[in-house]
């Protein structure tokens, strides 16, 4: 059998993409992909096995020396071609993202544009791959420090941005001369497989890009443990990150782990309230709150708390929830278990004394009778130790606390095991400068909403991960350095 997929009982059945070919799994088991807005099964993909992992990694390993031997500018041209093909297929790929992930139409289009941008930005770095020549202590000798590839990179992506996260990883990995094996989350595997099809059209040599599907506990663990794997990059939960950390230990693999977040949103008494409200709404409810840098908990100065909350709650009540193929603000939660988790966290918070300012429940009637829906929710709480203030919700729910001053807001924000992103609204430059040392998060947004840029650096602290993504510092992680002592006497 050949080809990317086949039609089986009204749904697409995909194959693995390995060594430039579409191949069946060695195990005839399948994973169903569900549309979160309807609950319908839209496709099935192979439940990859250890043998599938071996086949993909060996393919990448064999292709890597020739790929690294290409001039970087030639690797860049292929990346740019893939980026162009992604943009040419923007509408189709956006519909794939909507169908498997539930992201609203405008956000899905933005994700596809972002996926292409990650590739083209990586390609632009081709002419900035540099090394060092330094003098030696010995006569007639130089020391060359070269940046070289690691080898085979395993890219494990999360379900919230299935297209963009794939390209965020493969772009820098490939421009650095590595080859890659991508495993998307089992709930959203289609986008990566569709992009793999475009990579074949772009002309990448066989084995440079491989895409396989399966569970994290099965295929994912096998990919990480494989003796030919050298670097593992994961975007996912803290639980998944720790599992990868453990699986990679025996092989001393290089790790880049972008994990969960619990971003504080601090609003000082001198803030521009209108701007802060707008940023707080978008930064919480975009993609149904399913973004690692989302506004996850809010600390409002007591002098402006009432004004802020009045405007904020009204704005949240005005959000349109509905069919993500339309122009709506909030789509469905990704899955039934995810919806159950959010509901349980809200119920626990209200049982512990939180008051519901709006929302607080599932949506299950009328147009919401199918799929996984939760009403955009604002909770008022008074205890920073509550689960809703400490654990990542990853849904359309935000708890709010009132603080007496800026120092208390900083202190409560830092009382977290997470350290990915944070938001601060203040006009005081002295407070802004304090954030550098006092707010222990890797990415801080001051007087603006969330949304990182491709040439910056995206990295967490503490339980939010190791390493980082994007920009020159993200690219650096996909190289290793080789030192050569050249004696020419």
Coordinates of C-alpha atoms in Angstrom, one line a residue:
X1 CA 0.0 0.0 0.0
X2 CA 1.3 3.5 -0.8
X3 CA 0.1 7.0 -0.2
X4 CA -0.4 9.2 2.8
X5 CA -3.8 7.9 3.9
X6 CA -6.8 5.8 2.9
X7 CA -10.6 6.2 3.5
X8 CA -12.0 3.7 5.9
X9 CA -15.6 3.8 6.8
X10 CA -15.9 7.5 6.2
X11 CA -12.8 8.6 8.1
X12 CA -9.2 9.1 7.0
X13 CA -6.6 6.5 8.1
X14 CA -3.1 7.8 8.0
X15 CA 0.3 6.1 7.9
X16 CA 3.7 7.0 9.4
X17 CA 6.1 9.1 7.2
X18 CA 9.5 7.5 7.4
X19 CA 12.5 7.8 5.1
X20 CA 10.4 9.7 2.5
X21 CA 7.7 7.0 2.3
X22 CA 4.2 6.4 3.9
X23 CA 4.5 3.2 5.8
X24 CA 2.1 1.1 7.9
X25 CA 2.9 0.4 11.5
X26 CA 4.5 -2.9 12.4
X27 CA 1.5 -3.3 14.8
X28 CA -2.0 -3.1 13.3
X29 CA -3.4 -0.9 16.0
X30 CA -5.0 2.5 15.5
X31 CA -5.7 5.6 17.5
X32 CA -8.9 7.5 16.8
X33 CA -8.8 11.3 16.4
X34 CA -11.8 13.2 17.7
X35 CA -13.2 16.6 16.8
X36 CA -13.6 18.3 20.1
X37 CA -16.5 20.5 18.9
X38 CA -18.6 17.5 17.9
X39 CA -17.2 14.4 19.4
X40 CA -17.0 12.8 16.0
X41 CA -14.1 10.6 15.0
X42 CA -12.5 12.3 12.0
X43 CA -9.4 10.1 11.4
X44 CA -7.3 7.3 12.8
X45 CA -3.5 7.1 13.0
X46 CA -1.1 4.2 13.8
X47 CA -0.5 3.4 17.4
X48 CA 3.3 3.3 16.8
X49 CA 5.4 0.6 18.3
X50 CA 9.0 0.3 19.4
X51 CA 9.8 -1.2 16.0
X52 CA 8.3 1.9 14.4
X53 CA 10.5 4.1 16.6
X54 CA 13.6 2.2 15.6
X55 CA 12.7 2.4 11.9
X56 CA 12.2 6.2 12.1
X57 CA 15.3 6.9 14.2
X58 CA 17.6 4.7 12.1
X59 CA 16.2 6.5 9.0
X60 CA 17.1 9.8 10.5
X61 CA 20.5 8.6 11.6
X62 CA 21.4 7.4 8.1
X63 CA 20.3 10.6 6.5
X64 CA 22.0 13.0 8.9
X65 CA 25.7 13.0 7.7
X66 CA 24.7 14.0 4.1
X67 CA 22.2 16.5 5.4
X68 CA 24.8 18.2 7.7
X69 CA 27.3 18.2 4.8
X70 CA 25.0 20.4 2.7
X71 CA 25.9 24.1 2.9
X72 CA 23.5 25.8 5.4
X73 CA 22.1 28.0 2.7
X74 CA 20.9 24.9 0.8
X75 CA 19.2 23.6 3.9
X76 CA 17.6 27.0 4.2
X77 CA 16.2 27.0 0.7
X78 CA 14.3 23.8 1.5
X79 CA 13.0 25.3 4.8
X80 CA 11.8 28.4 2.9
X81 CA 10.1 26.2 0.3
X82 CA 8.3 24.3 3.0
X83 CA 7.2 27.6 4.6
X84 CA 5.9 28.8 1.3
X85 CA 3.9 25.5 0.7
X86 CA 2.4 25.8 4.2
X87 CA 1.2 29.4 3.4
X88 CA -0.2 28.2 0.1
X89 CA -2.2 25.6 2.0
X90 CA -3.1 27.9 4.8
X91 CA -6.9 27.4 4.6
X92 CA -6.7 23.7 4.3
X93 CA -4.3 23.3 7.2
X94 CA -6.3 25.7 9.3
X95 CA -9.3 23.5 8.9
X96 CA -7.2 20.5 10.0
X97 CA -6.2 22.4 13.2
X98 CA -9.8 23.3 13.8
X99 CA -11.0 19.8 13.3
X100 CA -8.5 18.0 15.5
X101 CA -7.8 20.7 18.1
X102 CA -10.9 23.0 18.2
X103 CA -9.1 26.3 17.8
X104 CA -11.4 29.1 16.3
X105 CA -10.9 29.9 12.7
X106 CA -9.0 33.2 13.0
X107 CA -6.6 31.6 15.6
X108 CA -6.1 28.5 13.4
X109 CA -5.2 30.7 10.5
X110 CA -2.8 32.5 12.7
X111 CA -1.2 29.2 13.9
X112 CA -0.5 28.2 10.3
X113 CA 1.1 31.6 9.5
X114 CA 3.2 31.2 12.6
X115 CA 4.3 27.7 11.6
X116 CA 5.6 29.1 8.3
X117 CA 7.3 32.0 10.1
X118 CA 9.2 29.6 12.4
X119 CA 10.6 27.9 9.3
X120 CA 11.5 31.0 7.4
X121 CA 13.1 32.6 10.4
X122 CA 15.2 29.5 11.0
X123 CA 16.2 29.6 7.3
X124 CA 17.4 33.2 7.7
X125 CA 19.9 32.1 10.3
X126 CA 21.8 30.1 7.7
X127 CA 24.3 32.9 7.1
X128 CA 24.7 33.5 10.8
X129 CA 26.1 30.1 11.8
X130 CA 29.5 31.1 13.0
X131 CA 32.4 29.7 15.0
X132 CA 35.5 31.1 16.6
X133 CA 39.2 31.1 15.8
X134 CA 41.3 32.0 18.9
X135 CA 45.1 32.0 19.5
X136 CA 46.7 29.1 21.3
X137 CA 49.3 29.2 24.1
X138 CA 51.5 27.2 21.7
X139 CA 53.5 28.7 18.8
X140 CA 52.3 28.1 15.3
X141 CA 48.9 26.9 16.5
X142 CA 45.3 28.0 16.3
X143 CA 42.2 26.8 18.1
X144 CA 39.0 26.4 16.0
X145 CA 35.7 26.2 17.8
X146 CA 33.0 24.9 15.4
X147 CA 29.3 24.5 15.9
X148 CA 28.2 21.1 14.7
X149 CA 24.9 19.2 14.8
X150 CA 23.9 16.8 17.5
X151 CA 22.6 14.2 15.1
X152 CA 19.1 12.8 15.5
X153 CA 16.6 15.1 17.2
X154 CA 13.3 13.8 18.6
X155 CA 10.5 16.5 18.6
X156 CA 7.6 15.8 20.9
X157 CA 4.8 18.3 20.5
X158 CA 1.7 19.2 22.6
X159 CA -1.9 19.2 21.4
X160 CA -2.6 22.9 21.8
X161 CA -0.6 24.1 18.8
X162 CA 0.0 21.0 16.6
X163 CA 1.3 22.7 13.5
X164 CA 3.2 25.6 15.0
X165 CA 5.0 23.6 17.6
X166 CA 6.2 21.1 15.0
X167 CA 7.7 23.9 12.9
X168 CA 9.1 25.7 15.9
X169 CA 11.2 22.6 16.6
X170 CA 12.1 21.3 13.1
X171 CA 13.2 24.7 11.8
X172 CA 16.2 25.3 14.1
X173 CA 17.0 21.6 14.3
X174 CA 17.3 21.2 10.5
X175 CA 19.2 24.5 9.8
X176 CA 21.7 23.3 12.4
X177 CA 22.3 20.1 10.4
X178 CA 20.3 17.6 12.5
X179 CA 17.7 15.3 11.2
X180 CA 14.3 14.9 13.0
X181 CA 11.7 12.5 14.1
X182 CA 8.4 14.2 15.0
X183 CA 5.8 12.7 17.3
X184 CA 2.8 14.9 17.8
X185 CA 0.4 14.3 20.7
X186 CA -1.8 11.4 19.9
X187 CA -4.9 13.6 20.1
X188 CA -3.7 16.0 17.4
X189 CA -1.5 14.0 15.0
X190 CA -2.9 15.1 11.7
X191 CA -1.3 18.5 11.3
X192 CA 2.2 17.1 11.5
X193 CA 1.4 14.3 9.0
X194 CA -0.1 16.9 6.6
X195 CA 3.1 19.0 6.9
X196 CA 5.2 15.9 6.3
X197 CA 3.4 15.5 3.0
X198 CA 4.3 19.1 2.1
X199 CA 7.9 18.4 3.1
X200 CA 8.0 15.7 0.5
X201 CA 6.7 18.1 -2.1
X202 CA 9.4 20.6 -1.0
X203 CA 12.1 18.1 -1.8
X204 CA 13.7 17.2 1.5
X205 CA 15.9 14.2 1.2
X206 CA 14.4 11.0 2.5
X207 CA 15.0 10.5 6.2
X208 CA 15.6 14.2 7.1
X209 CA 12.1 14.7 8.3
X210 CA 10.2 11.7 9.7
X211 CA 6.7 11.9 11.4
X212 CA 5.3 9.0 13.4
X213 CA 2.2 8.7 15.6
X214 CA 1.5 7.0 18.9
X215 CA 1.2 7.4 22.6
X216 CA 3.8 9.1 24.8
X217 CA 4.1 6.1 27.0
X218 CA 4.6 3.8 24.1
X219 CA 6.2 5.3 21.0
X220 CA 7.4 8.4 22.7
X221 CA 9.4 6.5 25.4
X222 CA 10.9 4.3 22.7
X223 CA 12.0 7.4 20.7
X224 CA 13.6 9.0 23.7
X225 CA 15.4 5.8 24.8
X226 CA 16.7 4.9 21.4
X227 CA 20.5 4.7 21.5
X228 CA 20.8 6.8 18.3
X229 CA 18.7 9.7 19.7
X230 CA 20.9 12.6 20.8
X231 CA 18.6 15.5 21.6
X232 CA 15.0 15.5 22.7
X233 CA 12.8 18.6 22.5
X234 CA 9.4 18.4 24.2
X235 CA 6.6 20.9 24.6
X236 CA 4.1 19.4 27.1
X237 CA 3.1 18.9 30.7
X238 CA 5.3 18.8 33.7
X239 CA 4.4 15.1 34.1
X240 CA 5.5 14.4 30.5
X241 CA 8.7 16.4 31.0
X242 CA 9.7 14.4 34.1
X243 CA 8.9 11.2 32.2
X244 CA 11.2 12.2 29.3
X245 CA 13.9 13.4 31.8
X246 CA 13.9 9.9 33.4
X247 CA 13.8 8.0 30.1
X248 CA 16.7 10.1 28.7
X249 CA 18.9 9.7 31.8
X250 CA 20.6 6.4 30.9
X251 CA 21.6 7.7 27.5
X252 CA 22.7 11.1 28.8
X253 CA 20.5 12.8 26.1
X254 CA 20.4 16.5 25.6
X255 CA 17.0 17.9 26.7
X256 CA 15.0 20.9 25.9
X257 CA 11.8 20.8 27.9
X258 CA 9.1 23.5 27.6
X259 CA 6.5 22.5 30.2
X260 CA 3.5 24.0 32.0
X261 CA 2.9 27.4 33.3
X262 CA 0.8 29.3 35.9
X263 CA 1.3 32.9 34.7
X264 CA 0.5 35.6 37.3
X265 CA -1.2 38.8 36.0
X266 CA -0.3 41.7 38.3
X267 CA -2.2 45.0 37.9
X268 CA -0.8 47.9 40.0
X269 CA -2.7 50.9 41.1
X270 CA -1.2 53.1 38.4
X271 CA -2.0 50.8 35.5
X272 CA -3.9 51.8 32.4
X273 CA -7.0 49.9 33.4
X274 CA -8.5 49.7 29.9
X275 CA -5.3 48.3 28.4
X276 CA -4.9 45.8 31.3
X277 CA -8.5 44.5 30.9
X278 CA -8.1 44.0 27.2
X279 CA -4.8 42.2 27.7
X280 CA -6.2 40.1 30.5
X281 CA -9.2 38.9 28.5
X282 CA -7.1 37.9 25.4
X283 CA -4.3 36.4 27.4
X284 CA -6.7 34.2 29.3
X285 CA -9.3 33.1 26.8
X286 CA -7.4 32.8 23.6
X287 CA -7.5 29.1 22.4
X288 CA -9.9 28.4 25.2
X289 CA -7.2 29.2 27.7
X290 CA -5.1 26.3 26.4
X291 CA -1.7 28.1 26.1
X292 CA 1.2 27.6 28.4
X293 CA 1.8 31.4 28.7
X294 CA -1.9 32.1 29.4
X295 CA -3.0 34.5 32.2
X296 CA -3.7 31.8 34.8
X297 CA -4.1 33.9 38.0
X298 CA -4.7 37.6 38.7
X299 CA -3.5 39.9 41.4
X300 CA -5.2 43.3 41.5
X301 CA -4.3 46.2 43.7
X302 CA -7.1 47.0 46.1
X303 CA -7.4 50.6 44.8
X304 CA -8.3 49.6 41.3
X305 CA -9.7 46.1 41.9
X306 CA -13.4 47.0 41.8
X307 CA -13.1 49.1 38.6
X308 CA -11.0 46.4 36.9
X309 CA -13.2 43.6 37.8
X310 CA -16.4 45.4 36.7
X311 CA -14.9 45.9 33.2
X312 CA -13.2 42.5 33.1
X313 CA -16.3 40.5 34.0
X314 CA -18.4 42.4 31.5
X315 CA -15.9 41.7 28.8
X316 CA -15.8 38.0 29.7
X317 CA -19.6 37.8 29.6
X318 CA -19.4 39.3 26.1
X319 CA -17.2 36.6 24.7
X320 CA -18.9 34.4 22.0
X321 CA -18.5 30.7 22.5
X322 CA -19.3 28.4 19.7
X323 CA -18.5 26.6 16.4
X324 CA -14.8 27.1 15.9
X325 CA -15.3 27.1 12.1
X326 CA -17.0 30.5 12.5
X327 CA -15.8 33.8 13.8
X328 CA -16.1 33.1 17.5
X329 CA -14.0 34.1 20.5
X330 CA -13.8 30.7 22.4
X331 CA -14.1 27.2 21.0
X332 CA -14.4 23.9 22.8
X333 CA -12.1 22.3 25.3
X334 CA -9.7 19.8 23.7
X335 CA -11.1 16.6 25.1
X336 CA -13.5 15.0 27.6
X337 CA -10.8 14.3 30.2
X338 CA -9.6 17.9 29.9
X339 CA -13.1 19.2 30.4
X340 CA -13.6 17.0 33.4
X341 CA -10.3 18.4 34.9
X342 CA -11.4 22.0 34.5
X343 CA -14.9 21.3 36.0
X344 CA -13.3 19.5 39.0
X345 CA -11.0 22.4 39.6
X346 CA -13.8 24.9 39.6
X347 CA -15.9 22.7 41.8
X348 CA -13.1 22.3 44.3
X349 CA -12.4 26.1 44.3
X350 CA -16.1 27.0 45.0
X351 CA -16.2 24.3 47.7
X352 CA -13.1 26.0 49.3
X353 CA -14.8 29.4 49.3
X354 CA -14.2 30.9 45.9
X355 CA -17.1 33.0 44.5
X356 CA -18.2 32.7 40.9
X357 CA -18.4 36.1 39.2
X358 CA -19.4 34.7 35.8
X359 CA -19.5 31.2 34.2
X360 CA -18.5 28.3 36.4
X361 CA -20.2 25.5 34.5
X362 CA -20.2 23.2 31.5
X363 CA -22.2 24.1 28.5
X364 CA -24.2 21.2 27.4
X365 CA -27.5 22.2 25.8
X366 CA -28.5 23.3 22.3
X367 CA -25.5 23.8 20.1
X368 CA -23.3 22.6 23.0
X369 CA -25.0 19.2 23.3
X370 CA -22.1 17.6 21.5
X371 CA -18.4 18.1 22.1
X372 CA -16.6 19.6 25.1
X373 CA -17.6 23.1 26.3
X374 CA -17.1 25.2 29.3
X375 CA -18.4 28.7 30.1
X376 CA -15.7 31.4 30.4
X377 CA -15.3 31.7 34.1
X378 CA -14.0 34.3 36.6
X379 CA -13.5 33.3 40.3
X380 CA -12.9 35.6 43.2
X381 CA -10.6 34.0 45.8
X382 CA -8.8 35.1 48.9
X383 CA -6.2 32.3 49.5
X384 CA -3.1 31.9 47.3
X385 CA -2.6 28.4 48.5
X386 CA -5.8 27.2 46.9
X387 CA -5.4 24.6 44.1
X388 CA -6.9 26.9 41.6
X389 CA -4.1 29.4 42.3
X390 CA -1.3 26.8 42.2
X391 CA -2.2 24.2 39.6
X392 CA -2.4 24.9 35.9
X393 CA -6.0 25.1 34.7
X394 CA -5.3 25.2 31.0
X395 CA -8.9 26.2 30.3
X396 CA -11.3 29.2 30.2
X397 CA -11.1 29.9 33.9
X398 CA -9.2 32.6 35.8
X399 CA -9.1 33.1 39.6
X400 CA -8.6 36.7 40.9
X401 CA -7.2 38.0 44.2
X402 CA -6.9 41.5 45.7
X403 CA -3.6 42.7 47.0
X404 CA -2.7 45.6 49.2
X405 CA 0.5 46.7 47.3
X406 CA 2.8 45.9 44.5
X407 CA 5.2 44.0 46.8
X408 CA 2.4 41.6 47.9
X409 CA 1.6 41.0 44.2
X410 CA 5.2 40.1 43.5
X411 CA 5.4 37.8 46.5
X412 CA 2.2 35.9 45.7
X413 CA 3.2 35.6 42.1
X414 CA 6.5 34.0 43.1
X415 CA 4.7 31.5 45.4
X416 CA 4.5 28.9 42.6
X417 CA 6.5 25.9 41.4
X418 CA 6.1 27.2 37.8
X419 CA 8.2 29.9 36.2
X420 CA 7.3 30.3 32.5
X421 CA 5.5 33.6 31.9
X422 CA 4.1 36.6 33.9
X423 CA 2.3 39.8 33.2
X424 CA 2.7 43.1 34.9
X425 CA 0.8 46.4 34.4
X426 CA 2.4 49.5 35.9
X427 CA 3.7 52.9 34.7
X428 CA 6.5 53.0 37.3
X429 CA 9.8 52.4 35.6
X430 CA 11.4 51.5 39.0
X431 CA 8.9 48.7 39.4
X432 CA 9.7 47.5 35.9
X433 CA 13.4 47.3 36.6
X434 CA 12.7 45.3 39.8
X435 CA 11.1 42.6 37.7
X436 CA 14.5 41.5 36.3
X437 CA 15.7 40.2 39.7
X438 CA 12.5 39.8 41.7
X439 CA 9.9 38.1 39.5
X440 CA 11.2 34.6 38.9
X441 CA 9.7 33.8 35.5
X442 CA 11.5 33.3 32.2
X443 CA 9.2 35.5 30.1
X444 CA 7.6 38.7 31.4
X445 CA 5.1 40.8 29.5
X446 CA 5.0 44.4 30.8
X447 CA 2.0 46.6 29.9
X448 CA 0.9 44.2 27.1
X449 CA -0.8 40.9 26.5
X450 CA 0.8 37.6 25.7
X451 CA 2.4 36.5 22.5
X452 CA 6.1 35.9 22.0
X453 CA 8.0 36.8 18.9
X454 CA 10.1 34.4 16.8
X455 CA 13.5 36.2 17.3
X456 CA 13.2 36.5 21.1
X457 CA 13.8 33.7 23.6
X458 CA 11.0 31.5 25.1
X459 CA 12.1 29.7 28.2
X460 CA 10.9 28.7 31.6
X461 CA 12.3 28.3 35.1
X462 CA 11.7 25.8 37.9
X463 CA 9.0 23.2 36.9
X464 CA 8.3 25.1 33.6
X465 CA 11.3 23.5 32.0
X466 CA 14.9 23.4 30.8
X467 CA 16.5 25.1 27.8
X468 CA 14.3 27.2 25.7
X469 CA 13.0 28.0 22.2
X470 CA 13.3 30.7 19.5
X471 CA 15.8 33.3 18.5
X472 CA 19.6 33.0 18.5
X473 CA 19.5 31.4 22.0
X474 CA 17.0 28.8 21.0
X475 CA 19.0 27.9 17.8
X476 CA 22.1 27.6 19.9
X477 CA 20.7 24.6 21.7
X478 CA 20.5 22.6 18.5
X479 CA 24.3 22.8 18.0
X480 CA 27.1 21.3 20.0
X481 CA 30.6 22.7 19.9
X482 CA 33.7 21.0 18.7
X483 CA 37.2 22.3 19.5
X484 CA 40.0 21.6 17.1
X485 CA 43.7 22.5 17.9
X486 CA 45.4 23.1 14.6
X487 CA 49.2 23.0 14.8
X488 CA 50.8 24.1 11.5
X489 CA 54.5 24.1 12.5

